[in-house]
PDB file of C-alpha atoms in Angstrom:
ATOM      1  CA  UNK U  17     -12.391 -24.397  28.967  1.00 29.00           C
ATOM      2  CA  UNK U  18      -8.734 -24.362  27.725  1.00 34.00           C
ATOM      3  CA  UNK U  19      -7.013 -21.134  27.587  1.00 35.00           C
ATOM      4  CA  UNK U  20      -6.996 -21.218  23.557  1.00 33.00           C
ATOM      5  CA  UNK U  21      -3.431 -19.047  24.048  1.00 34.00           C
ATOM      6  CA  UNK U  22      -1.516 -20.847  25.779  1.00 38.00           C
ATOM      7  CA  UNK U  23       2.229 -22.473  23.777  1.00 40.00           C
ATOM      8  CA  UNK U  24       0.267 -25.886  23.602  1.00 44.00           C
ATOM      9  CA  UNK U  25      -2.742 -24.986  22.142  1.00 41.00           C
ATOM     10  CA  UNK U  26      -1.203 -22.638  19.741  1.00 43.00           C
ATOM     11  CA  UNK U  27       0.918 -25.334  18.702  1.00 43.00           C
ATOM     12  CA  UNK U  28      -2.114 -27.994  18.078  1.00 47.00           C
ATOM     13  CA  UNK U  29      -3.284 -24.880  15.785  1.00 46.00           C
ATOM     14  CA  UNK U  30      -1.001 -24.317  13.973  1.00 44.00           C
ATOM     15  CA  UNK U  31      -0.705 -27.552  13.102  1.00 46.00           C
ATOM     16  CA  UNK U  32      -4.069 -27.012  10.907  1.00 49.00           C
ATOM     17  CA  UNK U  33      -2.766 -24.616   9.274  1.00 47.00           C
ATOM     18  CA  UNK U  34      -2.659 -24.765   5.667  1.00 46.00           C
ATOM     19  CA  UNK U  35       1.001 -23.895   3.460  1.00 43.00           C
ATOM     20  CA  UNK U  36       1.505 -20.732   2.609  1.00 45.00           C
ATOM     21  CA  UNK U  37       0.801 -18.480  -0.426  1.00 46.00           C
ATOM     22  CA  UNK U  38       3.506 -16.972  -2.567  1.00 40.00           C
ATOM     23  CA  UNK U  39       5.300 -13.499  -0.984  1.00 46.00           C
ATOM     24  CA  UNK U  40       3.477 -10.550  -2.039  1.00 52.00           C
ATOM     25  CA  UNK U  41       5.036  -7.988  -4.001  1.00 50.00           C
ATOM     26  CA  UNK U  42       7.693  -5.302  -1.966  1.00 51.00           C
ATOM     27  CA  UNK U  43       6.969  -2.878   0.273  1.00 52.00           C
ATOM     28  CA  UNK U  44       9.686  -1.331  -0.248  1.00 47.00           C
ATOM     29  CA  UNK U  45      12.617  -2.711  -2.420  1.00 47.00           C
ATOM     30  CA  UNK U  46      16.157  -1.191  -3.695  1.00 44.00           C
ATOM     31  CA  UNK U  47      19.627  -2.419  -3.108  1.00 44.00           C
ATOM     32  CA  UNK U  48      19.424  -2.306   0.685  1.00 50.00           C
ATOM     33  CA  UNK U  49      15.830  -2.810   1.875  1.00 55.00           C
ATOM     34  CA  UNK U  50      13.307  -5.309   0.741  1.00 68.00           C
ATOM     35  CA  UNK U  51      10.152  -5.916   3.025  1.00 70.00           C
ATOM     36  CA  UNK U  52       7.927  -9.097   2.105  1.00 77.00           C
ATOM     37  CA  UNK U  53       5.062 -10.899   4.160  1.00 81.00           C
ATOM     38  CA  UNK U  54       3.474 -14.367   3.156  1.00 83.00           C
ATOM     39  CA  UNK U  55      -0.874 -15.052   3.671  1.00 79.00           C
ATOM     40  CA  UNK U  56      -2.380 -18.417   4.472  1.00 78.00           C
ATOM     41  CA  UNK U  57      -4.109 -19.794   1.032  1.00 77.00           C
ATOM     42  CA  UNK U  58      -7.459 -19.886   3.080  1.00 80.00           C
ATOM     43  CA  UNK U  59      -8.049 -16.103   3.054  1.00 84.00           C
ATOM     44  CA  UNK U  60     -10.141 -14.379   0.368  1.00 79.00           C
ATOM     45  CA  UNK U  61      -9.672 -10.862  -1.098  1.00 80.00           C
ATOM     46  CA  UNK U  62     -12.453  -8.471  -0.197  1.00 87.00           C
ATOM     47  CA  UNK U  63     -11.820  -6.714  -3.636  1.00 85.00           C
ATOM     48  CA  UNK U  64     -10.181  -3.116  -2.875  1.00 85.00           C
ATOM     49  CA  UNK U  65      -9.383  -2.821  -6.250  1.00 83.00           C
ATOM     50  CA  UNK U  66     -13.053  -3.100  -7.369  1.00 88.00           C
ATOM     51  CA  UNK U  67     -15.064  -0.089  -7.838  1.00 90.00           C
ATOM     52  CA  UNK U  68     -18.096   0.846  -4.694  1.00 89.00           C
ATOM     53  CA  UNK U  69     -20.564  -0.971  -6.903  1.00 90.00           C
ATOM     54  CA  UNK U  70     -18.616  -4.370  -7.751  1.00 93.00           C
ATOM     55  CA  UNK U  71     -17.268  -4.448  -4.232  1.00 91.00           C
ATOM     56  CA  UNK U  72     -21.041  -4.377  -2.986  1.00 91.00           C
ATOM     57  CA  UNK U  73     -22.025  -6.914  -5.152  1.00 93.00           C
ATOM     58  CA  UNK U  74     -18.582  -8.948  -4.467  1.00 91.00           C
ATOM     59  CA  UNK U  75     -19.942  -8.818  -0.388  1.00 91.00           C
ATOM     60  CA  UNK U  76     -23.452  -9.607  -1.252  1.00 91.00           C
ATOM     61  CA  UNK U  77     -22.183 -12.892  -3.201  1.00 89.00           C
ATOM     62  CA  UNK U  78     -19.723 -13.713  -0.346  1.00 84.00           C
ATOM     63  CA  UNK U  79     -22.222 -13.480   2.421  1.00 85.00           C
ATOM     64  CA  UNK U  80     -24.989 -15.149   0.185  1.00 86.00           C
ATOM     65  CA  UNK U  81     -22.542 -18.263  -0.403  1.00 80.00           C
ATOM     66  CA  UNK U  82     -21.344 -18.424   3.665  1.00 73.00           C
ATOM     67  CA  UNK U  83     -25.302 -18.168   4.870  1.00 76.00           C
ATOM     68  CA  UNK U  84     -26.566 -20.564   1.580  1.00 77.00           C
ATOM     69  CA  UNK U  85     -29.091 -21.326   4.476  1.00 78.00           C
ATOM     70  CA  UNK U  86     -29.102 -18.382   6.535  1.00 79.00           C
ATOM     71  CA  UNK U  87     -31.804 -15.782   6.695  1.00 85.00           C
ATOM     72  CA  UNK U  88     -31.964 -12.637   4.721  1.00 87.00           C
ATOM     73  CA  UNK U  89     -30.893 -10.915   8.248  1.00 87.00           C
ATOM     74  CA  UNK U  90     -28.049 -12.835   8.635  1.00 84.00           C
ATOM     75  CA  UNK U  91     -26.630 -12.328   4.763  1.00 87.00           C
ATOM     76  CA  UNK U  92     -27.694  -8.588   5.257  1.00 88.00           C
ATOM     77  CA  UNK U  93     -25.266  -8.521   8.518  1.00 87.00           C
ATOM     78  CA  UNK U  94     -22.381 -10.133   6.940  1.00 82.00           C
ATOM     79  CA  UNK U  95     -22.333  -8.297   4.322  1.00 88.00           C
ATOM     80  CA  UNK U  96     -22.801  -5.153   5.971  1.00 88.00           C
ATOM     81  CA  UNK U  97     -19.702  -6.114   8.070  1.00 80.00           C
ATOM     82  CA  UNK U  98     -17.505  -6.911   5.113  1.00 86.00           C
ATOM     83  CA  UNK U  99     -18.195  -3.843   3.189  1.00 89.00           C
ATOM     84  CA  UNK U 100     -17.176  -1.645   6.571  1.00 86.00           C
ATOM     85  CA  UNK U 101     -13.975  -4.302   7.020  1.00 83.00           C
ATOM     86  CA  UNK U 102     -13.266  -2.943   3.277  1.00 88.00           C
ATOM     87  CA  UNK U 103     -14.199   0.642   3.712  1.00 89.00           C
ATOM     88  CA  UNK U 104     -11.936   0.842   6.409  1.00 86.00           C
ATOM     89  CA  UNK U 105      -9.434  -0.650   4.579  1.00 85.00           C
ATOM     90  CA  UNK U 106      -9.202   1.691   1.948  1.00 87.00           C
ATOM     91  CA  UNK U 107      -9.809   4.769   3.893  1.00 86.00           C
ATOM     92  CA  UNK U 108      -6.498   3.607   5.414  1.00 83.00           C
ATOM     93  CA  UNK U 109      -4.949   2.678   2.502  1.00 81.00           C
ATOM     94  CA  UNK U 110      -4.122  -1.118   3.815  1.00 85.00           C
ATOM     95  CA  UNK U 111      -1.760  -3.540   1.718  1.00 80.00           C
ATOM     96  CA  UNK U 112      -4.187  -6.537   1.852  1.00 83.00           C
ATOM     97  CA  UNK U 113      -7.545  -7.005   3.559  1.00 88.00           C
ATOM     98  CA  UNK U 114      -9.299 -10.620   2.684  1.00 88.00           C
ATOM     99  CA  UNK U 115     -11.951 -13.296   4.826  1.00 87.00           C
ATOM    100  CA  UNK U 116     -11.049 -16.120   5.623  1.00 86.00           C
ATOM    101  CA  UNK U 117     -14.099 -19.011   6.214  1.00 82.00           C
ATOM    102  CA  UNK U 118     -14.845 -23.127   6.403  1.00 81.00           C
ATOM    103  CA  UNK U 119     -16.867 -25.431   8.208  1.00 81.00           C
ATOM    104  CA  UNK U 120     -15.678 -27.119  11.526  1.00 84.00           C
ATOM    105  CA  UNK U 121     -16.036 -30.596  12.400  1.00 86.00           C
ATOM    106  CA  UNK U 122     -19.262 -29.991  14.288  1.00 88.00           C
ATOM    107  CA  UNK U 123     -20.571 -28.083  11.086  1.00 85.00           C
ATOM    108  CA  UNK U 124     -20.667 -24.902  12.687  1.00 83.00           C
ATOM    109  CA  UNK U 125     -19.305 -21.463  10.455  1.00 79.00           C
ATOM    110  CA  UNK U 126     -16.197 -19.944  11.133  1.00 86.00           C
ATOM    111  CA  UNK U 127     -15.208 -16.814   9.658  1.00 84.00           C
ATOM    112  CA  UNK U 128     -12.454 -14.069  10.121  1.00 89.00           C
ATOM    113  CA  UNK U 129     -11.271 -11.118   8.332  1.00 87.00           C
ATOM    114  CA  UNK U 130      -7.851 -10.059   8.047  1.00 91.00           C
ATOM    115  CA  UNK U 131      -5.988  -6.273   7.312  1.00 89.00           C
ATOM    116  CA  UNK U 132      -2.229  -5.829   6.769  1.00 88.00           C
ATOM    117  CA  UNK U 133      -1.140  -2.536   6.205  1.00 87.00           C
ATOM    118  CA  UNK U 134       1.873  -0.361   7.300  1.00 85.00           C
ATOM    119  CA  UNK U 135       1.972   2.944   8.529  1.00 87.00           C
ATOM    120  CA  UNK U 136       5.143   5.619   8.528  1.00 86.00           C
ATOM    121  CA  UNK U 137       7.120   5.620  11.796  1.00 88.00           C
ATOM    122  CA  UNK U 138      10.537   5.849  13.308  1.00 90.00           C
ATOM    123  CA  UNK U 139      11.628   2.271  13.973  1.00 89.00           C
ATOM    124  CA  UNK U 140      15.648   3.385  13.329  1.00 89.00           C
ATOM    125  CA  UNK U 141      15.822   1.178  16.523  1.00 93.00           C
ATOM    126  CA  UNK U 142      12.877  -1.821  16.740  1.00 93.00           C
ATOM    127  CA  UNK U 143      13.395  -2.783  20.343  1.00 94.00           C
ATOM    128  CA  UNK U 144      12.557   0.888  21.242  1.00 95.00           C
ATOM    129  CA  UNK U 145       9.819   0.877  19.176  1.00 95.00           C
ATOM    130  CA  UNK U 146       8.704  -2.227  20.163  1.00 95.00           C
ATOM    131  CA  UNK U 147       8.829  -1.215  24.129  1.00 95.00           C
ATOM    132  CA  UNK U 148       6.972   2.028  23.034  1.00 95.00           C
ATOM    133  CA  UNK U 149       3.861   0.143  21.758  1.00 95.00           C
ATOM    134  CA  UNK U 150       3.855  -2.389  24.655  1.00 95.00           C
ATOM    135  CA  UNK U 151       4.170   0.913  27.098  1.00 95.00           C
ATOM    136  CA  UNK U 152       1.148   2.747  24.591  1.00 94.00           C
ATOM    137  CA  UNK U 153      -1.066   0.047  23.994  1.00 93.00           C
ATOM    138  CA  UNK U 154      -1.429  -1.195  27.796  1.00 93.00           C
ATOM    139  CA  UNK U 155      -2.713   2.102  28.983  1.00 92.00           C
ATOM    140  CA  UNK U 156      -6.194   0.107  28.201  1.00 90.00           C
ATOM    141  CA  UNK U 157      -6.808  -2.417  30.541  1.00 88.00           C
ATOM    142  CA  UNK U 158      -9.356  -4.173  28.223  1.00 85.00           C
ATOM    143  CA  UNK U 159      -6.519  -5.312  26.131  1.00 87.00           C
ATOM    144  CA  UNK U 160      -4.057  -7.799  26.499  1.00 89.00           C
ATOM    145  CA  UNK U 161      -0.629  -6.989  25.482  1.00 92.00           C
ATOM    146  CA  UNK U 162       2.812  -8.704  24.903  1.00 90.00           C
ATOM    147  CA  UNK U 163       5.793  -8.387  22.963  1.00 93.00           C
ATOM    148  CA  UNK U 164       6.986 -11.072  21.700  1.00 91.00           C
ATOM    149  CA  UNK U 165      10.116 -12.072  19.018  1.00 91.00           C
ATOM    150  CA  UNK U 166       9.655 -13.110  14.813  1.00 90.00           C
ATOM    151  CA  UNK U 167      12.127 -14.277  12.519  1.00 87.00           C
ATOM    152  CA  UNK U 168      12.407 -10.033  11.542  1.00 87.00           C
ATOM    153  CA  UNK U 169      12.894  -8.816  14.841  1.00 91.00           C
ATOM    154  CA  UNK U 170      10.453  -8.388  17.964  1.00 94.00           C
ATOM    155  CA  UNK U 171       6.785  -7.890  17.413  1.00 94.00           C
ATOM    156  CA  UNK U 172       4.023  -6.589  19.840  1.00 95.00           C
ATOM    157  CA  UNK U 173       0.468  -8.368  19.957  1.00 93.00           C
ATOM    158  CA  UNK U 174      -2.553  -6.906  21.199  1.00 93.00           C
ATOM    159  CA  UNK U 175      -5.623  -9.326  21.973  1.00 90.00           C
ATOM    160  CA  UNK U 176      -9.082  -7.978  22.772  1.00 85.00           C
ATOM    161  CA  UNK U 177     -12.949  -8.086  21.938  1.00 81.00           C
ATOM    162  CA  UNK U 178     -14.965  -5.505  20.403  1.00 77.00           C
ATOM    163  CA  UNK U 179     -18.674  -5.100  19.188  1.00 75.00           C
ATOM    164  CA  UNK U 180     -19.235  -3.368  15.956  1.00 71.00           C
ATOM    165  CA  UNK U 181     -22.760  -1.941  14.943  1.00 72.00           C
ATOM    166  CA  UNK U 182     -24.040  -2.349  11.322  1.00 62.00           C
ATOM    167  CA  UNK U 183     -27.585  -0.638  11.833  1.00 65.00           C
ATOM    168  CA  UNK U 184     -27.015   1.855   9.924  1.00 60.00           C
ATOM    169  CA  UNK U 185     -25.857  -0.318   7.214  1.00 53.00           C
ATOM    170  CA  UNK U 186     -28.361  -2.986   7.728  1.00 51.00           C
ATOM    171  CA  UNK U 187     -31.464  -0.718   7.610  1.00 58.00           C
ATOM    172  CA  UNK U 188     -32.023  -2.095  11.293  1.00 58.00           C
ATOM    173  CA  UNK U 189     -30.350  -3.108  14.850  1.00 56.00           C
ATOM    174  CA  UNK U 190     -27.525  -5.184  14.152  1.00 68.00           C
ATOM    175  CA  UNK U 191     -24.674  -5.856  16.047  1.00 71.00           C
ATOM    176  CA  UNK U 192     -21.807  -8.189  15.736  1.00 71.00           C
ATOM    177  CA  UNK U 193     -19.368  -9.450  18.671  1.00 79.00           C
ATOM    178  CA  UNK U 194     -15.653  -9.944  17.969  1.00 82.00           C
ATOM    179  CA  UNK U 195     -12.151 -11.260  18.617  1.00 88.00           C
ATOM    180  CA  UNK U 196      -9.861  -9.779  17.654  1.00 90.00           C
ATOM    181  CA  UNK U 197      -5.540 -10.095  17.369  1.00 93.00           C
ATOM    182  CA  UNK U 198      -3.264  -7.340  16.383  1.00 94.00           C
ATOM    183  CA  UNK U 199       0.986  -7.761  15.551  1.00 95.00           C
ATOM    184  CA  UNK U 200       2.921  -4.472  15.614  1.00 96.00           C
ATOM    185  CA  UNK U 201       6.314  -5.195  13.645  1.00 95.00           C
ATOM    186  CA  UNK U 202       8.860  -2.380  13.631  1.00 93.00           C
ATOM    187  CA  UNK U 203      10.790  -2.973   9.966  1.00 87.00           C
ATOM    188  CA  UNK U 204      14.054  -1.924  11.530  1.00 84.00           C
ATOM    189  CA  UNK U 205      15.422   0.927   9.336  1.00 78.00           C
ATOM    190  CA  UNK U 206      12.771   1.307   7.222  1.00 80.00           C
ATOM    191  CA  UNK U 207      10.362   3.930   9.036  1.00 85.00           C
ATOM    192  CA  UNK U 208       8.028   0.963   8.474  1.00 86.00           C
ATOM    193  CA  UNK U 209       5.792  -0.474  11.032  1.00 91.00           C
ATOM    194  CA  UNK U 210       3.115  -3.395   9.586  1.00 91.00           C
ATOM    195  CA  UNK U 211       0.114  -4.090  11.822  1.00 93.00           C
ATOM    196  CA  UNK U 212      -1.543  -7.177  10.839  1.00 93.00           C
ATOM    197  CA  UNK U 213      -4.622  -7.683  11.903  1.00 92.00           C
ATOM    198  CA  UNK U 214      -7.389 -10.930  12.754  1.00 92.00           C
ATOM    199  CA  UNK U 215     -11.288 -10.145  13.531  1.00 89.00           C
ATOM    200  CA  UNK U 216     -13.498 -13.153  14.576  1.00 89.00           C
ATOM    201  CA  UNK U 217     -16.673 -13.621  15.849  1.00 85.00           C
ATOM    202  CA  UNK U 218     -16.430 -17.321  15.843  1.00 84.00           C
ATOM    203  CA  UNK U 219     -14.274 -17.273  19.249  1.00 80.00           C
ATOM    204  CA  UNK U 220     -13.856 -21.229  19.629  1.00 83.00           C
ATOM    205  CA  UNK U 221     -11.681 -20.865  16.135  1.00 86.00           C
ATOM    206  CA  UNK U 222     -10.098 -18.262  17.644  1.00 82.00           C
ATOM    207  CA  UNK U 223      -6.618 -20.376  18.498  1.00 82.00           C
ATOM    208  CA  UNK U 224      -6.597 -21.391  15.048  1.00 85.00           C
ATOM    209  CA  UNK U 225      -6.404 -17.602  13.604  1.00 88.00           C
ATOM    210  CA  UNK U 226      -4.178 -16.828  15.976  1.00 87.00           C
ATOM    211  CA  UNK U 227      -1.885 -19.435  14.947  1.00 87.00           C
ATOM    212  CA  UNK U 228      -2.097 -18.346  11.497  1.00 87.00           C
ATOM    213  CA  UNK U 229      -1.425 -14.951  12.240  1.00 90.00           C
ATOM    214  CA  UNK U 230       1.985 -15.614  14.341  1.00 89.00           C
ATOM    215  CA  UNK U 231       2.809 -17.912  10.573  1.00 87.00           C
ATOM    216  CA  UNK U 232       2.062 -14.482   8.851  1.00 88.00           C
ATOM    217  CA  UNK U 233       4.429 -12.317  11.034  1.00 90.00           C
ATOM    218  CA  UNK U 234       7.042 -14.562  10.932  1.00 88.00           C
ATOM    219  CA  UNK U 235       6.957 -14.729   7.190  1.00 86.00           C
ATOM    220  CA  UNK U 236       7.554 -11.175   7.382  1.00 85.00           C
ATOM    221  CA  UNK U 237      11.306 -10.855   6.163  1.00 78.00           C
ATOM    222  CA  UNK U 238      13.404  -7.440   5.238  1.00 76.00           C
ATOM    223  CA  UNK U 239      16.872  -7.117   3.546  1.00 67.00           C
ATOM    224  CA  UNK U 240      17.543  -9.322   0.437  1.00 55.00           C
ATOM    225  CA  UNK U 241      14.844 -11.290  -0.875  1.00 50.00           C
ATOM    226  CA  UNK U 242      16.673 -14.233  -0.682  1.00 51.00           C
ATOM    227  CA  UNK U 243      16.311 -13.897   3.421  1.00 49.00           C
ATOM    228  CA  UNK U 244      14.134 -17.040   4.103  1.00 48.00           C
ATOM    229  CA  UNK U 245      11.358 -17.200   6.862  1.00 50.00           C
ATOM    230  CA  UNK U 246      12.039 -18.743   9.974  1.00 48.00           C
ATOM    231  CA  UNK U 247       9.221 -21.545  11.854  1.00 41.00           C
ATOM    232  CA  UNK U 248       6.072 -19.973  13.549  1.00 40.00           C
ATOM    233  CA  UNK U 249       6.951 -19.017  17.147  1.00 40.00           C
ATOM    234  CA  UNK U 250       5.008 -20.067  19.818  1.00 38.00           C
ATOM    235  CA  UNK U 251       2.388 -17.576  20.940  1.00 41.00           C
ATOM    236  CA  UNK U 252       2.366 -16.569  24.977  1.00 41.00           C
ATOM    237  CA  UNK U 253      -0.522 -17.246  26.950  1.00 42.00           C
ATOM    238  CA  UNK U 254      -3.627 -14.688  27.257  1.00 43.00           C
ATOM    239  CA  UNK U 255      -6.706 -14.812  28.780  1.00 42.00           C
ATOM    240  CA  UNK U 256      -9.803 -15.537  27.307  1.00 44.00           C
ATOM    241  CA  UNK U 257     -11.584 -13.424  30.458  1.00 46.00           C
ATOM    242  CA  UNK U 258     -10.182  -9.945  28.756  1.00 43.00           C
ATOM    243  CA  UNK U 259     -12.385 -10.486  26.217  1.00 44.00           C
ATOM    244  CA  UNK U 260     -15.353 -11.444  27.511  1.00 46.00           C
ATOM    245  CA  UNK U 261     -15.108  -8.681  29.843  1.00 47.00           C
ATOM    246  CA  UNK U 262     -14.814  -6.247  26.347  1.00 43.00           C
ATOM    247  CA  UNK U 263     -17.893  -7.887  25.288  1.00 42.00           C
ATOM    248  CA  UNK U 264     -19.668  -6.391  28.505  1.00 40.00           C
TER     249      UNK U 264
END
């Protein structure tokens, strides 16, 4: 199998990509600092601004359009694994969390969710920041680690595979294996750092939301508004064996 990180097949992704969206609203804007970040059109809002009881009904309708022909399991799953995607998204207190999903050639589902938030840190200095993370986040040898440059400044992105356990929400065993891609971006001067964030369990897509997570990091732009995005970076290689191995 092709390693689905290497430059080459990153490129061929992001080639698939849709355009993107309009900039979001400000992080943070006055007369010095102005932080925007752009989302692919495909991705769907999992409603954080809805109250417990619409949001549950929001997942239910989600999960019951994606598995039209699905079991009441499967629906039960999904939607059990969007509500904790949204749960933990408002516990803390992310910018955007949304799903992204479509049918491949081979009509087979892919799905993936997707968090952006930002979190309060020293980045007076990004490269140090930046080195810090790469230094933190490889003390687990079940990720895979790089840092890497956007059109803001450098970046660090984590790659790895978890399993997350819905039994408690699904009234029975359920478990669901997952992808997932991280980007640490130090807003240099703003105390900001924004960690974007892809989960998938549909792992031969996974090049594809990879791809359109390096176009959403590099849309990510500070100083005047007027500052325009630069092209989608090529993403290093990884290893696919990393997280398999997570998997166990």
């Amino acid at each position: 199998m092709t390693d689905p990180f290497t430059p080459d097949a990153s490129a061929t992704a992001a080639a698939e990509v849709p355009a993107q969206a309009a900039a979001v609203d400000p992080l943070y804007a006055d007369d010095d600092v102005d932080v925007r970040f752009e989302i692919p059109i495909w991705f769907h809002s999992l409603g954080l601004e809805m109250s417990e009881e619409e949001r549950a009904a929001h997942h239910a309708e989600i999960a019951s359009e994606i598995w039209a022909g699905g079991t009441d399991y499967q629906r039960t799953t999904v939607a059990a694994w969007y509500a904790e995607i949204a749960d933990g998204a408002l516990e803390d207190g992310v910018l955007y969390a949304g799903i992204n999903y479509f049918r491949t050639d081979d009509d087979r589902l892919a799905t993936a969710n997707l968090v952006v938030l930002a979190e309060k840190t020293d980045t007076s200095d990004a490269g140090i920041a930046a080195a810090s993370l790469v230094e933190m986040l490889s003390a687990d040898p079940a990720q895979e680690v790089y840092r890497t440059d956007v059109h803001c400044g450098p970046a660090v992105v984590v790659v790895h595979g978890q399993v997350c356990d819905f039994s408690q929400e699904a009234g029975a065993p359920a478990t669901l294996e997952l992808a997932q891609a991280e980007v640490y971006i130090p807003v240099q001067g703003a105390d900001t750092l924004l960690v974007m964030r892809i989960s998938t369990p549909s792992l031969p897509e996974l090049p594809t939301y990879v791809a359109m997570l390096a176009q959403i990091a590099d849309s990510v732009y500070f100083g005047r508004p007027s500052d325009a995005p630069g092209a989608t970076p090529a993403v290093p290689p990884a290893t696919e064996s990393r997280i398999a191995a997570a998997f166990g």
